[in-house]
Tab-separated table of C-alpha atoms and ligand atoms in Angstrom:
chain	number	residue	atom	x	y	z
I	1	MET	CA	-30.356	-94.550	113.316
I	2	SER	CA	-27.185	-93.144	114.847
I	3	THR	CA	-23.877	-93.895	113.140
I	4	LEU	CA	-22.759	-96.111	115.995
I	5	ARG	CA	-25.955	-98.147	115.891
I	6	LYS	CA	-25.593	-98.538	112.136
I	7	LEU	CA	-22.046	-99.762	112.624
I	8	ALA	CA	-23.067	-102.156	115.385
I	9	SER	CA	-25.843	-103.587	113.207
I	10	GLN	CA	-23.198	-104.856	110.753
I	11	PHE	CA	-22.512	-107.546	113.340
I	12	VAL	CA	-26.141	-108.377	114.196
I	13	ALA	CA	-27.837	-110.705	111.732
I	14	GLU	CA	-31.394	-110.121	112.823
I	15	GLY	CA	-33.297	-108.155	115.393
I	16	GLU	CA	-32.038	-104.777	116.354
I	17	VAL	CA	-29.354	-103.014	118.262
I	18	VAL	CA	-30.841	-101.881	121.579
I	19	ALA	CA	-27.989	-99.780	122.942
I	20	VAL	CA	-24.414	-98.703	122.242
I	21	GLU	CA	-22.543	-97.246	125.232
I	22	PRO	CA	-18.902	-96.224	125.774
I	23	LEU	CA	-16.873	-98.935	127.506
I	24	GLY	CA	-13.724	-98.655	129.623
I	25	ASN	CA	-11.134	-95.905	129.387
I	26	GLY	CA	-8.459	-97.032	126.954
I	27	ASN	CA	-5.897	-94.492	125.795
I	28	ILE	CA	-5.837	-95.570	122.143
I	29	ASN	CA	-8.939	-97.179	120.586
I	30	SER	CA	-12.612	-96.123	120.850
I	31	THR	CA	-14.534	-98.861	122.606
I	32	PHE	CA	-18.293	-99.457	123.021
I	33	LEU	CA	-20.548	-102.077	124.550
I	34	VAL	CA	-23.392	-103.096	122.243
I	35	THR	CA	-26.612	-104.674	123.457
I	36	ALA	CA	-28.711	-106.344	120.770
I	37	ARG	CA	-31.962	-108.286	120.903
I	38	PRO	CA	-31.133	-112.026	121.092
I	39	GLU	CA	-31.379	-113.739	117.721
I	40	THR	CA	-34.118	-116.343	117.462
I	41	THR	CA	-32.323	-118.402	114.793
I	42	ASN	CA	-29.070	-118.449	116.725
I	43	PRO	CA	-29.754	-118.165	120.451
I	44	ALA	CA	-26.118	-119.109	121.146
I	45	LYS	CA	-24.935	-115.857	119.606
I	46	PRO	CA	-24.238	-113.390	122.415
I	47	SER	CA	-26.543	-110.404	122.628
I	48	ARG	CA	-23.846	-108.227	124.190
I	49	PHE	CA	-20.534	-107.601	122.491
I	50	VAL	CA	-17.684	-105.114	122.339
I	51	LEU	CA	-17.472	-102.819	119.323
I	52	GLN	CA	-14.167	-101.129	118.704
I	53	LYS	CA	-12.693	-98.704	116.216
I	54	ILE	CA	-9.020	-99.530	115.757
I	55	ASN	CA	-6.816	-96.435	115.947
I	56	ALA	CA	-5.041	-96.651	112.599
I	57	GLN	CA	-2.495	-93.989	113.568
I	58	VAL	CA	-1.186	-96.356	116.232
I	59	PHE	CA	-1.975	-99.700	114.578
I	60	GLN	CA	-0.908	-98.881	111.052
I	61	GLN	CA	-2.017	-102.253	109.721
I	62	PRO	CA	-5.258	-102.978	111.557
I	63	GLU	CA	-5.578	-106.289	109.675
I	64	HIS	CA	-2.577	-107.530	111.677
I	65	VAL	CA	-4.386	-106.884	114.950
I	66	ILE	CA	-7.384	-108.873	113.772
I	67	GLN	CA	-5.295	-111.621	112.175
I	68	ASN	CA	-3.357	-112.198	115.408
I	69	MET	CA	-6.623	-112.670	117.304
I	70	VAL	CA	-7.743	-115.222	114.731
I	71	VAL	CA	-4.390	-117.044	115.006
I	72	LEU	CA	-4.784	-117.116	118.786
I	73	SER	CA	-8.332	-118.524	118.610
I	74	GLU	CA	-7.238	-121.244	116.198
I	75	HIS	CA	-4.252	-122.118	118.362
I	76	LEU	CA	-6.383	-122.385	121.467
I	77	ARG	CA	-9.009	-124.494	119.713
I	78	GLU	CA	-6.318	-126.978	118.670
I	79	GLY	CA	-4.509	-127.064	121.996
I	80	ALA	CA	-5.256	-126.653	125.667
I	81	GLY	CA	-8.330	-124.531	124.929
I	82	GLY	CA	-8.772	-120.903	125.792
I	83	GLN	CA	-12.287	-121.419	127.104
I	84	SER	CA	-13.207	-123.227	130.296
I	85	LEU	CA	-15.429	-122.771	133.270
I	86	TYR	CA	-12.853	-120.409	134.752
I	87	TRP	CA	-11.078	-118.939	131.773
I	88	GLN	CA	-12.285	-117.205	128.641
I	89	THR	CA	-10.403	-115.720	125.718
I	90	PRO	CA	-12.046	-112.868	123.802
I	91	GLN	CA	-13.132	-113.957	120.308
I	92	ILE	CA	-13.660	-112.053	117.065
I	93	ILE	CA	-17.351	-111.856	116.110
I	94	PRO	CA	-17.738	-111.748	112.306
I	95	THR	CA	-19.951	-109.332	110.387
I	96	ILE	CA	-23.212	-110.551	108.869
I	97	ASP	CA	-21.360	-111.336	105.633
I	98	GLU	CA	-18.667	-113.245	107.491
I	99	HIS	CA	-15.818	-110.740	107.518
I	100	ASN	CA	-13.649	-110.271	110.570
I	101	PHE	CA	-14.043	-106.482	110.489
I	102	TRP	CA	-16.120	-103.732	108.932
I	103	GLN	CA	-14.566	-100.806	107.108
I	104	ASP	CA	-16.632	-97.612	107.114
I	105	GLU	CA	-16.751	-94.918	104.398
I	106	ALA	CA	-13.850	-93.080	106.049
I	107	GLY	CA	-11.730	-96.243	105.778
I	108	ASP	CA	-11.723	-96.869	109.551
I	109	TYR	CA	-11.655	-100.448	110.811
I	110	TRP	CA	-14.369	-101.604	113.205
I	111	ARG	CA	-14.432	-105.004	114.798
I	112	ALA	CA	-16.633	-106.846	117.244
I	113	ILE	CA	-15.280	-108.969	120.089
I	114	SER	CA	-17.048	-111.195	122.576
I	115	PHE	CA	-17.831	-109.547	125.914
I	116	ILE	CA	-16.796	-111.456	129.026
I	117	GLU	CA	-20.042	-111.617	131.007
I	118	ASN	CA	-20.326	-111.802	134.820
I	119	SER	CA	-16.989	-110.184	135.366
I	120	GLN	CA	-15.446	-106.852	136.176
I	121	VAL	CA	-12.170	-104.978	135.977
I	122	LEU	CA	-10.750	-102.693	138.630
I	123	GLU	CA	-8.519	-99.720	137.890
I	124	THR	CA	-6.255	-100.323	140.877
I	125	ILE	CA	-5.441	-103.303	143.069
I	126	LYS	CA	-7.608	-103.505	146.153
I	127	THR	CA	-6.241	-106.466	148.105
I	128	LEU	CA	-3.360	-108.942	148.214
I	129	ALA	CA	-5.772	-111.594	146.931
I	130	HIS	CA	-6.580	-109.362	143.952
I	131	ALA	CA	-2.836	-108.939	143.222
I	132	ARG	CA	-2.396	-112.720	143.335
I	133	GLU	CA	-5.223	-113.235	140.835
I	134	VAL	CA	-3.753	-110.634	138.493
I	135	GLY	CA	-0.443	-112.526	138.531
I	136	TYR	CA	-2.211	-115.845	138.089
I	137	GLY	CA	-4.200	-114.460	135.156
I	138	LEU	CA	-1.059	-113.257	133.396
I	139	ALA	CA	0.626	-116.633	133.895
I	140	MET	CA	-2.466	-118.434	132.595
I	141	PHE	CA	-2.347	-116.354	129.434
I	142	HIS	CA	1.411	-116.892	129.016
I	143	ARG	CA	0.944	-120.620	129.466
I	144	LEU	CA	-1.835	-120.819	126.912
I	145	ILE	CA	0.284	-119.047	124.302
I	146	SER	CA	3.676	-120.478	125.264
I	147	ASP	CA	3.512	-123.089	122.477
I	148	LEU	CA	2.202	-120.684	119.829
I	149	PRO	CA	5.106	-120.218	117.364
I	150	VAL	CA	6.094	-116.527	117.269
I	151	LYS	CA	6.425	-116.622	113.490
I	152	LYS	CA	2.646	-117.037	113.243
I	153	LEU	CA	2.142	-113.614	114.844
I	154	ALA	CA	2.529	-110.289	113.070
I	155	ASN	CA	3.971	-107.228	114.783
I	156	THR	CA	0.968	-105.013	115.386
I	157	ILE	CA	3.166	-102.055	116.395
I	158	GLU	CA	6.767	-101.797	115.210
I	159	ASP	CA	9.297	-101.503	118.051
I	160	PHE	CA	6.632	-101.792	120.743
I	161	HIS	CA	8.366	-101.894	124.162
I	162	ILE	CA	11.790	-101.505	122.550
I	163	THR	CA	13.023	-98.873	125.019
I	164	PRO	CA	16.021	-97.729	122.906
I	165	SER	CA	13.621	-96.878	120.061
I	166	TYR	CA	11.517	-94.741	122.409
I	167	LEU	CA	14.731	-93.006	123.501
I	168	GLU	CA	15.659	-92.303	119.925
I	169	PHE	CA	12.252	-90.794	119.204
I	170	TYR	CA	12.470	-88.767	122.423
I	171	GLY	CA	15.829	-87.375	121.246
I	172	LYS	CA	14.269	-86.203	117.990
I	173	VAL	CA	11.261	-84.607	119.698
I	174	LEU	CA	13.481	-82.968	122.300
I	175	ARG	CA	15.681	-81.310	119.692
I	176	LYS	CA	12.616	-79.610	118.211
I	177	TYR	CA	11.156	-78.705	121.588
I	178	GLN	CA	14.270	-77.254	123.222
I	179	ALA	CA	14.269	-74.328	120.790
I	180	THR	CA	11.086	-73.038	122.439
I	181	PHE	CA	11.842	-74.019	126.037
I	182	VAL	CA	11.969	-71.104	128.537
I	183	GLY	CA	10.599	-70.189	131.989
I	184	ASP	CA	10.633	-71.328	135.593
I	185	SER	CA	7.010	-72.232	136.276
I	186	ASP	CA	5.970	-75.470	138.030
I	187	GLN	CA	5.510	-76.907	134.588
I	188	SER	CA	9.026	-75.967	133.498
I	189	GLN	CA	10.427	-77.522	136.668
I	190	ALA	CA	8.498	-80.712	136.012
I	191	ILE	CA	9.811	-80.776	132.454
I	192	ARG	CA	13.379	-80.330	133.677
I	193	TYR	CA	12.901	-83.092	136.250
I	194	CYS	CA	11.714	-85.452	133.512
I	195	MET	CA	14.572	-84.540	131.179
I	196	GLU	CA	17.189	-85.111	133.868
I	197	PHE	CA	15.479	-88.325	134.944
I	198	ILE	CA	15.704	-89.746	131.425
I	199	GLU	CA	19.249	-88.489	130.867
I	200	ALA	CA	20.504	-90.310	133.979
I	201	ARG	CA	19.075	-93.639	132.758
I	202	GLN	CA	19.957	-93.550	129.052
I	203	ALA	CA	22.639	-96.256	129.147
I	204	TRP	CA	20.824	-98.664	131.470
I	205	ALA	CA	17.625	-98.423	129.394
I	206	HIS	CA	19.125	-100.854	126.859
I	207	VAL	CA	19.218	-103.661	129.419
I	208	LEU	CA	16.475	-105.921	128.028
I	209	GLU	CA	17.344	-105.346	124.391
I	210	ASN	CA	20.994	-106.143	125.174
I	211	ALA	CA	19.893	-109.314	126.952
I	212	LYS	CA	17.909	-110.259	123.854
I	213	ALA	CA	20.838	-109.506	121.526
I	214	ASP	CA	23.162	-111.565	123.753
I	215	GLY	CA	20.785	-114.522	123.555
I	216	HIS	CA	19.911	-114.415	127.261
I	217	LEU	CA	16.231	-113.721	126.571
I	218	GLN	CA	14.138	-115.055	123.692
I	219	LEU	CA	11.185	-113.746	121.748
I	220	ARG	CA	7.908	-115.350	122.764
I	221	PRO	CA	4.277	-114.506	122.122
I	222	ILE	CA	3.250	-111.815	124.613
I	223	HIS	CA	0.144	-109.828	125.471
I	224	GLY	CA	1.910	-106.452	125.333
I	225	ASP	CA	-0.469	-104.541	127.609
I	226	PRO	CA	-1.399	-106.651	130.676
I	227	LYS	CA	-2.133	-103.734	132.958
I	228	VAL	CA	-4.413	-104.256	135.905
I	229	ASN	CA	-7.588	-103.130	134.115
I	230	ASN	CA	-7.059	-105.651	131.320
I	231	ILE	CA	-7.350	-108.601	133.704
I	232	MET	CA	-10.978	-109.497	134.279
I	233	LEU	CA	-12.211	-110.968	137.530
I	234	GLY	CA	-15.220	-113.233	137.976
I	235	THR	CA	-17.871	-112.645	140.626
I	236	ASP	CA	-15.847	-114.796	143.045
I	237	GLY	CA	-12.772	-112.584	142.491
I	238	ARG	CA	-10.878	-115.124	140.400
I	239	ALA	CA	-9.094	-114.033	137.216
I	240	VAL	CA	-11.206	-115.168	134.260
I	241	SER	CA	-9.778	-113.427	131.215
I	242	LEU	CA	-7.076	-111.219	129.790
I	243	ILE	CA	-8.708	-108.732	127.450
I	244	ASP	CA	-7.399	-106.148	124.942
I	245	LEU	CA	-5.432	-108.412	122.630
I	246	ASP	CA	-4.303	-105.681	120.196
I	247	THR	CA	-0.664	-105.914	121.119
I	248	LEU	CA	-0.486	-109.715	121.180
I	249	GLN	CA	2.737	-110.171	119.193
I	250	PRO	CA	6.300	-111.461	119.511
I	251	GLY	CA	8.182	-109.839	122.399
I	252	LEU	CA	9.840	-110.547	125.736
I	253	ILE	CA	7.617	-111.840	128.541
I	254	HIS	CA	9.574	-109.355	130.668
I	255	TYR	CA	7.657	-106.524	129.014
I	256	ASP	CA	4.435	-108.148	130.230
I	257	ILE	CA	5.657	-108.907	133.738
I	258	GLY	CA	7.050	-105.377	134.076
I	259	ASP	CA	3.875	-103.799	132.752
I	260	CYS	CA	1.657	-105.860	135.010
I	261	LEU	CA	3.740	-104.992	138.065
I	262	ARG	CA	4.093	-101.297	137.328
I	263	SER	CA	0.311	-101.000	137.045
I	264	SER	CA	-0.571	-103.388	139.892
I	265	CYS	CA	1.795	-102.126	142.551
I	266	ASN	CA	0.937	-98.445	142.328
I	267	ARG	CA	-2.070	-98.222	144.622
I	268	LEU	CA	-2.852	-94.659	143.531
I	269	GLY	CA	-3.168	-95.718	139.887
I	270	GLU	CA	-1.536	-94.242	136.820
I	271	GLU	CA	-3.990	-91.358	136.551
I	272	THR	CA	-3.427	-89.918	140.033
I	273	GLU	CA	-2.726	-86.191	140.357
I	274	ASP	CA	-0.774	-86.868	143.579
I	275	TRP	CA	2.297	-88.018	141.725
I	276	ASP	CA	4.613	-87.109	144.619
I	277	GLN	CA	2.783	-89.708	146.769
I	278	VAL	CA	3.306	-92.582	144.335
I	279	VAL	CA	5.133	-95.626	145.689
I	280	PHE	CA	5.803	-99.162	144.510
I	281	ASP	CA	4.093	-101.490	146.982
I	282	VAL	CA	6.381	-104.490	147.490
I	283	ALA	CA	3.763	-106.507	149.382
I	284	LEU	CA	1.458	-106.290	146.354
I	285	ALA	CA	4.365	-107.258	144.072
I	286	LYS	CA	5.011	-110.328	146.226
I	287	SER	CA	1.397	-111.485	145.932
I	288	MET	CA	1.285	-110.756	142.216
I	289	LEU	CA	4.497	-112.742	141.642
I	290	GLU	CA	3.268	-115.597	143.860
I	291	GLY	CA	0.230	-115.862	141.610
I	292	TYR	CA	2.420	-115.641	138.509
I	293	PHE	CA	5.033	-118.163	139.639
I	294	SER	CA	2.357	-120.642	140.748
I	295	LEU	CA	1.663	-121.344	137.062
I	296	ALA	CA	4.737	-120.030	135.288
I	297	GLN	CA	7.601	-121.770	137.034
I	298	ASP	CA	7.839	-124.542	134.439
I	299	PHE	CA	8.426	-122.152	131.536
I	300	LEU	CA	10.752	-119.645	133.249
I	301	THR	CA	14.487	-120.084	132.724
I	302	GLU	CA	17.399	-119.129	134.939
I	303	GLN	CA	18.043	-116.081	132.727
I	304	ASP	CA	14.367	-115.072	132.876
I	305	TYR	CA	14.626	-114.694	136.656
I	306	ARG	CA	17.860	-112.779	136.318
I	307	TYR	CA	16.205	-109.925	134.416
I	308	LEU	CA	12.966	-109.648	136.384
I	309	TYR	CA	14.040	-106.733	138.563
I	310	ASP	CA	15.280	-104.783	135.532
I	311	ALA	CA	11.994	-105.470	133.756
I	312	ILE	CA	9.969	-104.068	136.647
I	313	ARG	CA	12.082	-100.930	136.731
I	314	LEU	CA	12.327	-100.563	132.964
I	315	ILE	CA	8.676	-100.744	131.964
I	316	ALA	CA	7.691	-98.066	134.505
I	317	PHE	CA	10.532	-95.886	133.188
I	318	GLU	CA	9.622	-96.622	129.580
I	319	LEU	CA	5.969	-95.668	130.049
I	320	GLY	CA	7.047	-92.417	131.719
I	321	LEU	CA	9.337	-91.770	128.760
I	322	ARG	CA	6.501	-92.497	126.298
I	323	PHE	CA	4.090	-90.162	128.120
I	324	PHE	CA	6.685	-87.382	128.434
I	325	THR	CA	7.684	-87.620	124.769
I	326	ASP	CA	4.033	-87.461	123.779
I	327	TYR	CA	3.533	-84.388	125.957
I	328	LEU	CA	6.480	-82.674	124.227
I	329	ALA	CA	5.272	-83.771	120.805
I	330	GLY	CA	1.844	-82.196	121.407
I	331	ASN	CA	-0.187	-85.218	122.603
I	332	ILE	CA	-0.365	-87.075	119.328
I	333	TYR	CA	-0.467	-90.681	120.597
I	334	PHE	CA	-2.271	-91.046	123.940
I	335	THR	CA	-5.763	-89.616	124.354
I	336	VAL	CA	-5.628	-86.688	126.805
I	337	LYS	CA	-8.232	-84.806	128.837
I	338	HIS	CA	-6.110	-81.638	129.183
I	339	PRO	CA	-2.810	-80.296	127.748
I	340	THR	CA	-0.587	-81.361	130.690
I	341	HIS	CA	-2.243	-84.773	131.143
I	342	ASN	CA	0.696	-86.673	129.622
I	343	LEU	CA	3.200	-84.653	131.670
I	344	ASN	CA	1.335	-85.619	134.826
I	345	ARG	CA	1.204	-89.261	133.736
I	346	ALA	CA	4.972	-89.176	133.090
I	347	LEU	CA	5.628	-87.827	136.591
I	348	VAL	CA	3.583	-90.687	138.066
I	349	GLN	CA	5.670	-93.307	136.231
I	350	PHE	CA	8.989	-91.625	137.077
I	351	LYS	CA	8.066	-91.437	140.775
I	352	LEU	CA	7.147	-95.100	140.586
I	353	THR	CA	10.511	-95.874	138.959
I	354	GLU	CA	12.293	-93.966	141.736
I	355	SER	CA	10.399	-95.949	144.341
I	356	ILE	CA	11.347	-99.223	142.608
I	357	GLU	CA	14.998	-98.125	142.518
I	358	SER	CA	15.031	-97.183	146.193
I	359	GLN	CA	13.738	-100.697	147.061
I	360	ALA	CA	15.989	-102.542	144.615
I	361	ASP	CA	17.630	-104.805	147.208
I	362	THR	CA	14.313	-105.772	148.788
I	363	ILE	CA	12.724	-106.554	145.419
I	364	LYS	CA	15.721	-108.604	144.229
I	365	ALA	CA	15.863	-110.551	147.508
I	366	MET	CA	12.133	-111.208	147.320
I	367	ILE	CA	12.429	-112.652	143.799
I	368	GLU	CA	15.359	-114.859	144.880
I	369	THR	CA	13.432	-116.254	147.856
I	370	MET	CA	10.277	-116.900	145.900
I	371	ARG	CA	11.856	-118.850	143.075
I	372	LYS	CA	13.179	-121.536	145.397
E	1	GN1	C1	-2.166	-97.695	126.204
E	1	GN1	O1	-5.084	-97.881	125.231
E	1	GN1	P1	-4.674	-98.657	126.419
E	1	GN1	O2	-5.083	-97.930	127.654
E	1	GN1	O3	-5.138	-100.077	126.365
E	1	GN1	C2	-0.868	-98.229	125.593
E	1	GN1	C3	-0.110	-99.089	126.611
E	1	GN1	C4	0.137	-98.288	127.870
E	1	GN1	C5	-1.197	-97.779	128.413
E	1	GN1	C6	-1.017	-96.929	129.638
E	1	GN1	C7	-1.053	-99.662	122.111
E	1	GN1	O4	-3.048	-98.767	126.429
E	1	GN1	O5	1.132	-99.489	126.057
E	1	GN1	O6	0.793	-99.060	128.846
E	1	GN1	O7	-1.891	-97.010	127.405
E	1	GN1	N1	-1.200	-99.039	124.422
E	1	GN1	C8	-0.577	-98.833	123.258
E	1	GN1	O8	-2.236	-96.736	130.235
E	1	GN1	O9	0.326	-98.018	123.110
E	2	MG	MG1	-4.287	-101.633	125.319
């Protein structure tokens, strides 16, 4: 039996594992879809599930990731319920001996999660209706967790989405890198563009953390990674689930809104090679926010609205900064397909940031009109 099948069988009480195939294209964890023969003693147990190895370099305490999912399930069972005809929340599937994860000989953590059947994810937004559903899905998730006390959630990654911390790390990496930096190739020009881009935005990049420190924005439970391909759509195109709950933790909902918009409103997607063609599509942003506001208006405060534009701009910038730093550091965080992959990804996010900046007045006016 292959290693993966052996691992998968830790979560299958009887019968056998039929197939284990790679699933999705996450940048951090290794993810597989397992198909098992249905169990006769427990026909309710799903025969397809997601098997995932948690990247312990990134999630240094994998137990926290699993514990937060358990906390979420318990919270939803007690309250409004995370499962309905139209909405499902991924659940932890225990091992045969009732543990929430399996640790292999190498010490790696493997866990099984329910697979959301009859649904799909798309890598980029296709239509205005799709954008609306993505926004609606994010608001649904925020609503379901809005009364979950933040103190019940662990931080799964320290300083996640704290832009000033990414800047500090960038500074350290840059000091090492600059010693070896020479040349005038396309690559060197791209590197210089990125460095100047970051330099020009250093002071502003504290905007959300300052707002938090000043008491304008509060910590709430957040998803942490609600990009377009983490929002599942049912066969009728409606949002049915928000998957990938690894970064569920205390944070600002602005990180989520910014992340959702930066991934939704770039029609070319974050992996495009045509980074000079990347634009922020305001019409898609309008639909996404319409969907979001349709459910979220009762938990958004005056101050929340005030920082929405900055959030949209900041999370695109921050992701570009994270990719660029990782490129300079030798691709140690994000999985890459080639050595300049993270540089290319950084250029995409910086072009997107530029496009957001050049449409600042339109975006701000749009938010003002919609909140009325
Ligand atoms: C990572 O692994 P994945 O694709 O779910 C990253 C996100 C980034 C995203 C960009 C834990 O998510 O923050 O926005 O790549 N996740 C982590 O595609 O760093
Ligand atoms: Mg993720």
